[in-house]
Amino acid sequence: MNLWTLFAIARERTPEKTALEYVDPEQGGIPISITYDQLYTQAEQWTSALQRMGIQKGDRIAFFLGNRPEFVIAYLATLRAGAVMVPVNLRYRRLEIRHILSDCTPRFLLTEAAQQPVLAEMDAEDLRGVSQVLSVDDLDAWFPKTEETPNPPIVHGEDLALIMYTSGTTGRSKGAMLSHNNVLATVTGLLAAWAWCAEDVILLPLPLFHIHGLVVGLHCALATGATTRLRPKFDAEESIQVLGSGGATLFFGVPTLYVRLIDLIEKMETRPDFSAMRLFCSGSAPLAAETHSAFEQLTGQRILERYGMTETGMNLSNPYAGPRLAGTVGTPLPGVFARIVDETGNDLTPGREGELLVRGSNVFDGYWNDPVKTAESFSSDSLGIRWFHTGDLAVQDGETGYVTLLGRRHELIISGGFNIYPREIEELLLTYPGIRDVAVIGTAHPEWGEVPMACLVCDGALDEAVLIDWCKHQLAGFKIPRQFRYVDELPRNAMGKVQKHFLRD
Ligand code: MCA
Ligand code: AMP
């Protein structure tokens, strides 16, 4: 079994059904509808094309491409050809993209006209790892004309399907290697836990370059023969219109999306009718209890919160049928095992706080090109079974068994569902003339959850507007500090480590 066969089975069952519906309001808003059969045929054509251009099993194809049907078609073809998809966050800029490309050395970089301005800022050295750049808006220039049936290799469950780059504690992002089996484990777990069925319709505005949109949303839908209403980005007004007119049964979002939906619904004269909706899910960042209850009060729908990671796919979930407790992430999904341990790795009893470890077929094998980081991320128990250290601090309730996440061992900031490691911003800012020392911390924000703030030690006065503009050319916009504070020196402990809690205070 692999991810292509999972899709091929659904297509065999429901060939005429709409697999994908796509509307881009900025392109006139005319819906495009693709059946399972059409998606299959187009993916086959793309597989042949990729093979004619020399793709081999195990080659990487980087996607710097927005949500659109070509993303899904090319992705399925990548899997069919036994190649590995490497999605790149569309908000990434030169430094981030250069690192990913040089690390995974993709055979192709698949992109589109809309991303050209970003790529145009990159030079040959930045694109060194890439053999060929292909634009889906320029198919005539490179897509082979002859139609041949593909001759795909045998793709096993253990073969690599994805390399997903996650923000790194050391400043550089690491490529989490996910096999077909890893993704299949998350998909099968969620299909059972959330009672997915072929009649489901999911409204999906989440980016396909993350596990949330790609696996929790798209793959689950493709595996069940459900319909995905894909959108290029989140638009609260359009979402309410679709969800309130019986146009979907499922909606998955990061907390920022729910904050925006609540804001808009509160301003509406008549409350939208979400009675056709079967399930609203939230994940990727903590959902505030106020958001949970405000959404329920306004819509009558109780959000189901779940917890996952790029390296593991989905781990824990509140129940579909059963109490969905605000502030908790529920219990392990089918096939996932979890422990909460102290600093020395000893299991803690319910009620005691420690680090959450997980194992299961959903858990990745390691980081691309990084055996050291891989080894640091796992530990073995007395039976020699490997457990992944999530870095998340958690506690389990003695009565319900539900787990609550308390924070993180590392300094991760989560802004609107995107991860930010302070170290990456600190390293960049230190290269700016006049900045002598810097510490970046996360501060609470009503819409984004958290945003970065930089505390700077400078040689003289700094023009913030110039600094921000300089940062924007190097890094994704969501990583740019929203505030700068100036200090004479940073509080450090005897080891020289910055004591960030003092800065926060
Ligand atoms: C956009 N901006 C942000 C963010 N997004 N700032 C902070 N945090 C963000 N997340 C800034 C832009 O830089 C820009 O600022 C301004 O907001 C407007 O940009 P725009 O593109 O119009 O924003 P938007 O379309 O409204 O995007 C907000 C969003 C988006 C819809 C919440 O961030 C989003 O789709 N987030 C979801 C990410 C996600 O799926 N994460 C899952 C990963 P300026 O103009 O100054 O540049 S975690 C995961 O997959 C694991 C497995 C899990 O558990 O799910
Ligand atoms: P990523 O590396 O982008 O996959 O992000 C994974 C991290 O997001 C996890 O380690 C958690 O810290 C966080 N996360 C995911 N889901 C939740 C949730 N429901 N509540 C709190 N944090 C979450």
mmCIF file of C-alpha atoms and ligand atoms in Angstrom, residues 165-167 210-211 255 282-287 305-312 314 328-329 390-392 405 407-408 412 414 417-419 421, ligand 2:
data_model
loop_
_atom_site.group_PDB
_atom_site.id
_atom_site.type_symbol
_atom_site.label_atom_id
_atom_site.label_comp_id
_atom_site.label_asym_id
_atom_site.label_seq_id
_atom_site.Cartn_x
_atom_site.Cartn_y
_atom_site.Cartn_z
ATOM 1 C CA TYR A 165 10.918 21.363 6.615
ATOM 2 C CA THR A 166 10.201 22.476 10.166
ATOM 3 C CA SER A 167 11.723 25.420 11.999
ATOM 4 C CA HIS A 210 1.832 21.956 5.837
ATOM 5 C CA ILE A 211 0.633 18.641 7.288
ATOM 6 C CA PRO A 255 -7.024 29.124 16.075
ATOM 7 C CA SER A 282 -8.770 23.125 15.436
ATOM 8 C CA GLY A 283 -5.079 22.403 15.774
ATOM 9 C CA SER A 284 -1.489 23.538 15.125
ATOM 10 C CA ALA A 285 -1.550 25.979 18.066
ATOM 11 C CA PRO A 286 -3.393 26.268 21.364
ATOM 12 C CA LEU A 287 -7.070 27.145 21.037
ATOM 13 C CA GLU A 305 -9.259 20.196 19.226
ATOM 14 C CA ARG A 306 -6.463 17.846 18.286
ATOM 15 C CA TYR A 307 -2.674 17.827 18.468
ATOM 16 C CA GLY A 308 -0.029 16.951 15.918
ATOM 17 C CA MET A 309 3.418 17.756 14.621
ATOM 18 C CA THR A 310 5.132 17.777 11.265
ATOM 19 C CA GLU A 311 7.379 14.924 12.409
ATOM 20 C CA THR A 312 4.519 12.763 13.603
ATOM 21 C CA MET A 314 -1.572 13.577 14.260
ATOM 22 C CA THR A 328 -7.288 19.739 26.198
ATOM 23 C CA VAL A 329 -6.113 17.782 23.169
ATOM 24 C CA THR A 390 7.913 16.145 21.020
ATOM 25 C CA GLY A 391 9.406 18.971 23.091
ATOM 26 C CA ASP A 392 5.860 19.726 24.278
ATOM 27 C CA LEU A 405 -0.516 20.849 26.641
ATOM 28 C CA GLY A 407 3.937 24.830 26.734
ATOM 29 C CA ARG A 408 7.171 23.798 25.118
ATOM 30 C CA LEU A 412 9.171 27.844 19.797
ATOM 31 C CA ILE A 414 3.612 29.808 17.114
ATOM 32 C CA GLY A 417 -0.212 28.375 13.026
ATOM 33 C CA PHE A 418 3.273 29.077 11.653
ATOM 34 C CA ASN A 419 6.291 28.104 13.744
ATOM 35 C CA TYR A 421 12.295 29.654 16.313
HETATM 36 P P1 AMP B 2 4.852 21.946 13.484
HETATM 37 O O1 AMP B 2 6.278 21.771 13.782
HETATM 38 O O2 AMP B 2 4.571 23.121 12.601
HETATM 39 O O3 AMP B 2 4.247 20.724 12.991
HETATM 40 O O4 AMP B 2 4.149 22.321 14.852
HETATM 41 C C1 AMP B 2 3.989 21.372 15.858
HETATM 42 C C2 AMP B 2 3.748 22.044 17.169
HETATM 43 O O5 AMP B 2 2.521 22.759 17.141
HETATM 44 C C3 AMP B 2 3.595 21.070 18.288
HETATM 45 O O6 AMP B 2 4.831 20.602 18.772
HETATM 46 C C4 AMP B 2 2.835 21.887 19.312
HETATM 47 O O7 AMP B 2 3.726 22.700 20.059
HETATM 48 C C5 AMP B 2 1.980 22.772 18.438
HETATM 49 N N1 AMP B 2 0.584 22.301 18.393
HETATM 50 C C6 AMP B 2 -0.027 21.537 17.470
HETATM 51 N N2 AMP B 2 -1.329 21.333 17.792
HETATM 52 C C7 AMP B 2 -1.529 21.979 18.962
HETATM 53 C C8 AMP B 2 -2.643 22.168 19.826
HETATM 54 N N3 AMP B 2 -3.841 21.668 19.548
HETATM 55 N N4 AMP B 2 -2.460 22.892 20.958
HETATM 56 C C9 AMP B 2 -1.264 23.418 21.259
HETATM 57 N N5 AMP B 2 -0.176 23.301 20.472
HETATM 58 C C10 AMP B 2 -0.307 22.593 19.346
#
